[in-house]
Coordinates of C-alpha atoms in Angstrom, one line a residue:
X1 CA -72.9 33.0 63.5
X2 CA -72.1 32.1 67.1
X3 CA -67.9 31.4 67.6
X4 CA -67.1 28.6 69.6
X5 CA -65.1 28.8 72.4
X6 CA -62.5 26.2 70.0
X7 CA -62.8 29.0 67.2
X8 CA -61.9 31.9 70.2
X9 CA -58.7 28.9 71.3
X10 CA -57.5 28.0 67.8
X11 CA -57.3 32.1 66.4
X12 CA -55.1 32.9 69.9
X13 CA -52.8 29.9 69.4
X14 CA -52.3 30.8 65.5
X15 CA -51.3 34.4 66.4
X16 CA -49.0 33.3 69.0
X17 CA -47.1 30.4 66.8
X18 CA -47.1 33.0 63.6
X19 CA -47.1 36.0 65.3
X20 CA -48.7 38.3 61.9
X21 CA -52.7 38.3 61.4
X22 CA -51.2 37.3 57.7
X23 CA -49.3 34.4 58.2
X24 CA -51.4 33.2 60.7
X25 CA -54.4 32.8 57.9
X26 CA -51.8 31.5 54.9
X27 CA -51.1 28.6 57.4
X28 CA -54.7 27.6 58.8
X29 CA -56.5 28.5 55.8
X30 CA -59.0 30.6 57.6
X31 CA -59.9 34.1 56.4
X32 CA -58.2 36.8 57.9
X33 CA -61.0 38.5 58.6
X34 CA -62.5 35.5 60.4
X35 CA -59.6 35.1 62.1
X36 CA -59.3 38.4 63.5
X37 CA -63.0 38.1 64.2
X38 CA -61.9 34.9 66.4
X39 CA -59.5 36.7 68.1
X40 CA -61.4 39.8 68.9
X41 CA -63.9 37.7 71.1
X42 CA -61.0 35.4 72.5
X43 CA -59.4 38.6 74.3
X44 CA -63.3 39.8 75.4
X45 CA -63.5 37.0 77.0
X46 CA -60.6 35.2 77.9
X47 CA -57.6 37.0 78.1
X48 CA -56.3 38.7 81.0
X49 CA -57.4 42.1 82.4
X50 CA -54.0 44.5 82.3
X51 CA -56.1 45.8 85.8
X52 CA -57.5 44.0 88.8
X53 CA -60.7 45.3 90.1
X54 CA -60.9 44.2 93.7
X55 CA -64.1 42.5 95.2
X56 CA -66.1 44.6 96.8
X57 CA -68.3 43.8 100.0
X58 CA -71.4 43.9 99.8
X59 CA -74.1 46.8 101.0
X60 CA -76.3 44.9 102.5
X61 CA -76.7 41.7 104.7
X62 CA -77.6 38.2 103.4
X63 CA -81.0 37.9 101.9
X64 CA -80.8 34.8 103.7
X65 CA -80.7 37.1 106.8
X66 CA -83.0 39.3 105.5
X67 CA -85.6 36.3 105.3
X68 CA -85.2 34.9 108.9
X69 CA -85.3 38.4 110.0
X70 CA -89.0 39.3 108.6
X71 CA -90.2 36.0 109.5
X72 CA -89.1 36.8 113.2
X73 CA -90.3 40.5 113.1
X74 CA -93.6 39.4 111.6
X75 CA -93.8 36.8 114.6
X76 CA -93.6 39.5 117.1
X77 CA -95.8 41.8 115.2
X78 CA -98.6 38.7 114.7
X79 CA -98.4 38.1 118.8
X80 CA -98.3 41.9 119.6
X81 CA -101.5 42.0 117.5
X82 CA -103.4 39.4 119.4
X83 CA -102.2 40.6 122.8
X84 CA -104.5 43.5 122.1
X85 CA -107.2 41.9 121.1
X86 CA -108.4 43.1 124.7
X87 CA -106.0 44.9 126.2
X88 CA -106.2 44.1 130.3
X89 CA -106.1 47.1 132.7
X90 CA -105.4 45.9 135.9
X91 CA -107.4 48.2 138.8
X92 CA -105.5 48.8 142.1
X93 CA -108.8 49.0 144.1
X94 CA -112.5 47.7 143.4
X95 CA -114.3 50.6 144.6
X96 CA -116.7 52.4 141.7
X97 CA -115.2 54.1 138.9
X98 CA -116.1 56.7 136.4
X99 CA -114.7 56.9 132.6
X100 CA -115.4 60.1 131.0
X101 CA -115.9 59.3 127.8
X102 CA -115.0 62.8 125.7
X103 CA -116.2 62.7 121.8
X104 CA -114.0 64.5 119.6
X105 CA -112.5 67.6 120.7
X106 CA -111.5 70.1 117.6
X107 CA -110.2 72.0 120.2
X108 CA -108.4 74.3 117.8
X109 CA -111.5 74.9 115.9
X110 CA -113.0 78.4 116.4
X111 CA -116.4 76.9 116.9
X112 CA -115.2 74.6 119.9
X113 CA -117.7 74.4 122.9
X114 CA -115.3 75.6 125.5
X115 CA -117.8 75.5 128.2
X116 CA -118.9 72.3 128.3
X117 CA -115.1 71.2 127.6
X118 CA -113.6 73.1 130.6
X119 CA -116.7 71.8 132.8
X120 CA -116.0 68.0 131.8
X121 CA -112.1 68.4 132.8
X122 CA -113.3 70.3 135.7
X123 CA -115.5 67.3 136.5
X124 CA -112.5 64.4 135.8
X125 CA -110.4 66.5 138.2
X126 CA -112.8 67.3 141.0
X127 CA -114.2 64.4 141.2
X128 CA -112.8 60.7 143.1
X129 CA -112.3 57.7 140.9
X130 CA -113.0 59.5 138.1
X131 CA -110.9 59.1 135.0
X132 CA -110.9 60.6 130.7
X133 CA -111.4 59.1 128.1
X134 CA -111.3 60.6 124.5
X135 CA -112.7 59.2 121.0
X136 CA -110.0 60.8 118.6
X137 CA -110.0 63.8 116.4
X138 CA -108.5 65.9 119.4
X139 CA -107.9 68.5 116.4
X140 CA -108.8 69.6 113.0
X141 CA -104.9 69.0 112.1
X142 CA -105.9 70.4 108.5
X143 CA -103.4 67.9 105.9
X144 CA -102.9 68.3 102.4
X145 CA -105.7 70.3 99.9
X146 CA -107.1 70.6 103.6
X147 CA -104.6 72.3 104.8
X148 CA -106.1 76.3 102.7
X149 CA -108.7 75.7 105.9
X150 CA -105.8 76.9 108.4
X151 CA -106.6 80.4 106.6
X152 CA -110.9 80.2 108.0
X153 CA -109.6 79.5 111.8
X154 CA -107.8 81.0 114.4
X155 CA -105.4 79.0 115.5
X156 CA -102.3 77.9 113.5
X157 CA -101.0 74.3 113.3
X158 CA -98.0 74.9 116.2
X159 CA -101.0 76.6 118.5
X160 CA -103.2 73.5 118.3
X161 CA -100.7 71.0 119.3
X162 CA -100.0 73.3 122.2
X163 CA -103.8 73.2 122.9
X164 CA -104.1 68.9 122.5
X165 CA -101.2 69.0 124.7
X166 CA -102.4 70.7 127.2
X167 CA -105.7 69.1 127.0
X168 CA -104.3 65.3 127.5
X169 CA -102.3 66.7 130.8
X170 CA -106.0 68.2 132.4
X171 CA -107.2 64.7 131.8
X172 CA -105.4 62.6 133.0
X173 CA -106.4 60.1 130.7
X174 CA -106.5 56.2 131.0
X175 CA -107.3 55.5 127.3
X176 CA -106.9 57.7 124.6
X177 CA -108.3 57.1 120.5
X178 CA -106.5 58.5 117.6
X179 CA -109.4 59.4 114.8
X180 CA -108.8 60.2 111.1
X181 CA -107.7 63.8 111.4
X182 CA -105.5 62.5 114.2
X183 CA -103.8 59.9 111.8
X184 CA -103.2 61.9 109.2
X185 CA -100.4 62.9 111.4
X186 CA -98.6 59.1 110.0
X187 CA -95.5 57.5 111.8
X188 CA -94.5 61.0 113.4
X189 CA -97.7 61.7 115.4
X190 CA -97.2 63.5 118.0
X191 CA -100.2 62.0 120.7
X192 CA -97.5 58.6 120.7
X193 CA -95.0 61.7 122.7
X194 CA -98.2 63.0 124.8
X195 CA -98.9 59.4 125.8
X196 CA -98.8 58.9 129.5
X197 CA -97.0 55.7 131.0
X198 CA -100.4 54.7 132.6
X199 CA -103.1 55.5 129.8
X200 CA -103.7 53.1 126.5
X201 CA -103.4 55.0 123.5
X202 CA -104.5 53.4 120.3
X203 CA -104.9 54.1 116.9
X204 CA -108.8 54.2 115.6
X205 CA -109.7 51.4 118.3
X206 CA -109.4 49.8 121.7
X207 CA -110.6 47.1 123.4
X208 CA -110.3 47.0 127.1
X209 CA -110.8 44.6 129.6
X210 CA -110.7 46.3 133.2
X211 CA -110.0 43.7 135.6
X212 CA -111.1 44.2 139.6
X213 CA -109.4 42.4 142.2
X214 CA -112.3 41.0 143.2
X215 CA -112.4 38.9 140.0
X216 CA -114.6 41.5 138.2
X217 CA -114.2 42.2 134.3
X218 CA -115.5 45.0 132.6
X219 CA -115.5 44.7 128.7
X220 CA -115.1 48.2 126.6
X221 CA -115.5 48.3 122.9
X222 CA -114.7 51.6 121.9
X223 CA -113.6 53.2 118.5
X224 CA -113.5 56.6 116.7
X225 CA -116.6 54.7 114.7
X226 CA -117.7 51.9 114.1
X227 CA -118.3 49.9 110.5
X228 CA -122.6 50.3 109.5
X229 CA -124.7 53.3 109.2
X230 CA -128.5 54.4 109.4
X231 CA -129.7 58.0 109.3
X232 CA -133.0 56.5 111.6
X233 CA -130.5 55.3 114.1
X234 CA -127.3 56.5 115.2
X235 CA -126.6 53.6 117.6
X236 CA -126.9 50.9 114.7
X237 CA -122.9 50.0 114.3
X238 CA -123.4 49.8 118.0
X239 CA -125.6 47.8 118.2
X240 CA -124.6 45.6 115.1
X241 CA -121.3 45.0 117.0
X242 CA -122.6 43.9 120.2
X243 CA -124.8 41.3 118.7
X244 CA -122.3 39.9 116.2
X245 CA -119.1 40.7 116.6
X246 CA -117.7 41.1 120.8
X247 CA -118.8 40.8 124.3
X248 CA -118.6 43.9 125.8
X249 CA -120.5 46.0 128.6
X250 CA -119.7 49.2 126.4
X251 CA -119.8 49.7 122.9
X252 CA -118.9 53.6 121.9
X253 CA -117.8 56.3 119.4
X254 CA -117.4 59.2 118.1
X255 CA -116.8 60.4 114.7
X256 CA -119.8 61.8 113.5
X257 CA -120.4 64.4 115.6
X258 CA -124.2 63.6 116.6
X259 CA -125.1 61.4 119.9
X260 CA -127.4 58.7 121.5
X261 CA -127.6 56.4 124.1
X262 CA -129.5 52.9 125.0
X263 CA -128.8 49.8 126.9
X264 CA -130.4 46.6 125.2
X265 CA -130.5 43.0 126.5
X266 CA -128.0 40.0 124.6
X267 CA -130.2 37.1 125.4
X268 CA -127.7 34.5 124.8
X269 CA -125.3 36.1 126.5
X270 CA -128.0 36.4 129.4
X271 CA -126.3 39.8 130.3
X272 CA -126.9 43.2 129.2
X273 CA -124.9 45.7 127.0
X274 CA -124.5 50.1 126.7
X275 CA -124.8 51.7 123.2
X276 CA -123.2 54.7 122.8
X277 CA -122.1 57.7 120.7
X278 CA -120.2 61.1 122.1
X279 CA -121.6 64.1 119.8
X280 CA -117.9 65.7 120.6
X281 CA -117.1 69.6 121.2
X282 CA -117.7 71.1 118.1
X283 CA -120.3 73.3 118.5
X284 CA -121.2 74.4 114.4
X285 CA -120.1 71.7 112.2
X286 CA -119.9 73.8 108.7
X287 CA -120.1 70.2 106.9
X288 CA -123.2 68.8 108.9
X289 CA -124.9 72.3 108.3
X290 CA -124.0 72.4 104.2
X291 CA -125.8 68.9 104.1
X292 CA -128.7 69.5 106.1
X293 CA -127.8 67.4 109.3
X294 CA -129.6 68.6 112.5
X295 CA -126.7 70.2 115.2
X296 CA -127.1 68.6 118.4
X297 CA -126.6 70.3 121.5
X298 CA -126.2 67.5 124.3
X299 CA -124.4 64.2 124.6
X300 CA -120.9 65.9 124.1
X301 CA -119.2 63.3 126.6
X302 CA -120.4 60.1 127.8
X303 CA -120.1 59.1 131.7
X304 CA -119.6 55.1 132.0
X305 CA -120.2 53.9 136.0
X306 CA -118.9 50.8 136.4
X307 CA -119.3 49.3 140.3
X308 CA -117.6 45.8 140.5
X309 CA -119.6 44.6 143.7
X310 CA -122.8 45.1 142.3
X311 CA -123.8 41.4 140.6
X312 CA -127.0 42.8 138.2
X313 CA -126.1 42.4 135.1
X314 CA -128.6 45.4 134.4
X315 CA -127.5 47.9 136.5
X316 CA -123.2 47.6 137.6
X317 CA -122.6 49.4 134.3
X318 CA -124.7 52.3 134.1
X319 CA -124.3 55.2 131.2
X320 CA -125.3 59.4 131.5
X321 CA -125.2 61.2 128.8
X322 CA -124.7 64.3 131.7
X323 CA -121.5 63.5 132.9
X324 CA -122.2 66.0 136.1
X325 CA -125.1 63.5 137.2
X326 CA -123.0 60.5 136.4
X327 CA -120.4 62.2 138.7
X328 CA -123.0 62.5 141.4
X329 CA -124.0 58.9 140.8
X330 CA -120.6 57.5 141.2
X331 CA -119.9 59.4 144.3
X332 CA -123.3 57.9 145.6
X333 CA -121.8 54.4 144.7
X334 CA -118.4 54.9 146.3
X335 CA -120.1 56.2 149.1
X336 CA -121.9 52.7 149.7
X337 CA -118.9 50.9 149.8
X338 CA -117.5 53.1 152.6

């Protein structure tokens, strides 16, 4: 039966009058068993602690706080977002430039093509107004039940990231893509510490939007990959993405280590538009060969010439999947302009 809070009263001021349990229960006519029973839940929850437990502060700050601080993080993190939507690169000069675009490295992999790897950095080095770019995957960076393939290579975990350094300072690079093996790395990736103050460095995907001072934008979709697949045609994301999604001059990536090239016409856009993949550096690709896929020998990097005075939509963006002839062409270009 539940005891009122008058049950809890009336037992306490019995006791207190009477003093005994006994005489307390002769006088009121209540049991002493009830009584006591009374009692019992008057001191749990009325009568005074012997001991004073002070109020603590508390461990945390307001939820109230807490509130109006996510709203105003998430604020910043919505704008931040749409800032880079296209993120604008602001050229110092209008004369032609080149961007090297480098498909995925593996440069710790013992199958790396180190010839035509040191020839492109040669080329981004040698070479005026040239600049690298890279797609992601700069390294196998092996992670979990992957990690058992550190014992088929050469080169331990601490040698590769000695390697990726080293490679991000001989490029130079203006924008830089992190691809899957590079983001299994999480919150404590290392490329975010490589970074240069000048170069955009993005996670998966970057949109650019070089502006000339002479009023001149150029438009680069690239990614590690892009969302759609066809075995008959490697440039179908590409090409999906230029006609539905973006207007670019450039759309490239990477990822699955094969290559191709094309430039097709966006009618209502009355401009033209590159498709492009960068078959990367990694010369025998043990997956592509246990499911049958051809290994490519060309298209490791992609060479974007873009020449802001030139007004044909067709031809001021022009794409070589040698990167030494479209070196050759941009110093042609630059030359005009002289």
């Amino acid at each position: 039966m539940t005891i009122t809070n008058e049950q809890k009263q009336q037992a306490q001021d019995l006791l207190k009058k009477h003093g005994t349990l006994k005489e307390a229960s002769e006088v009121s006519g209540i049991p002493p068993a009830t009584l006591h029973r009374w009692h019992q839940r008057y001191k749990s929850d009325f009568a005074e602690s012997r001991y004073n437990i002070p109020e603590m502060p508390e461990d945390d700050i307001p939820v109230d706080e807490i509130v109006e601080h996510l709203h105003t993080r998430f604020k910043k993190r919505k704008t931040h977002r749409e800032a880079k939507k296209w993120i604008p690169i602001e050229m110092k000069s209008d004369e032609p430039i080149g961007l090297l675009w480098m498909g995925d490295p593996h440069i710790d992999d013992n199958y790396c093509d180190w010839d035509n790897l040191r020839e492109h950095l040669r080329i981004v080095n040698e070479y005026e107004g040239v600049y690298g770019c890279n797609l992601g995957d700069y390294q196998n960076n092996w992670v979990g039940r992957l990690g058992r393939i550190y014992g088929e290579q050469d080169t331990s975990h601490k040698t590769a990231w000695k390697l990726v350094e080293w490679l991000i300072n001989e490029m130079n690079p203006l924008i830089l893509i992190g691809g899957n093996h590079d983001m299994w790395s999480g919150a404590g990736d290392p490329l975010k510490w490589m970074q240069r103050p000048h170069s955009v460095l993005e996670d998966w995907e970057a949109r650019v939007e070089l502006k000339f001072p002479n009023g001149r934008d150029c438009r680069i979709h690239a990614a590690h990959d892009m969302p759609g697949h066809s075995q008959w045609n490697s440039l179908h994301a590409q090409n999906k993405m230029a006609r539905f999604k973006s207007n670019a001059s450039l759309y490239i990536s990477g990822h699955r280590h094969n290559w191709a090239l094309g430039q097709i016409e966006l009618v209502e856009q009355e401009t033209t538009a590159w498709l492009a993949r960068a078959r990367g550096y990694k010369f025998h690709d043990t997956y592509a060969f246990t499911k049958g896929f051809e290994q490519q020998r060309f298209g490791q990097a992609i060479m974007q010439v873009i020449d802001p005075h030139n007004t044909n939509p067709v031809s001021w963006v022009q794409c070589f999947a040698d990167p030494l002839e479209g070196a050759e062409y941009l110093q042609y270009r630059r030359q005009l302009r002289k």
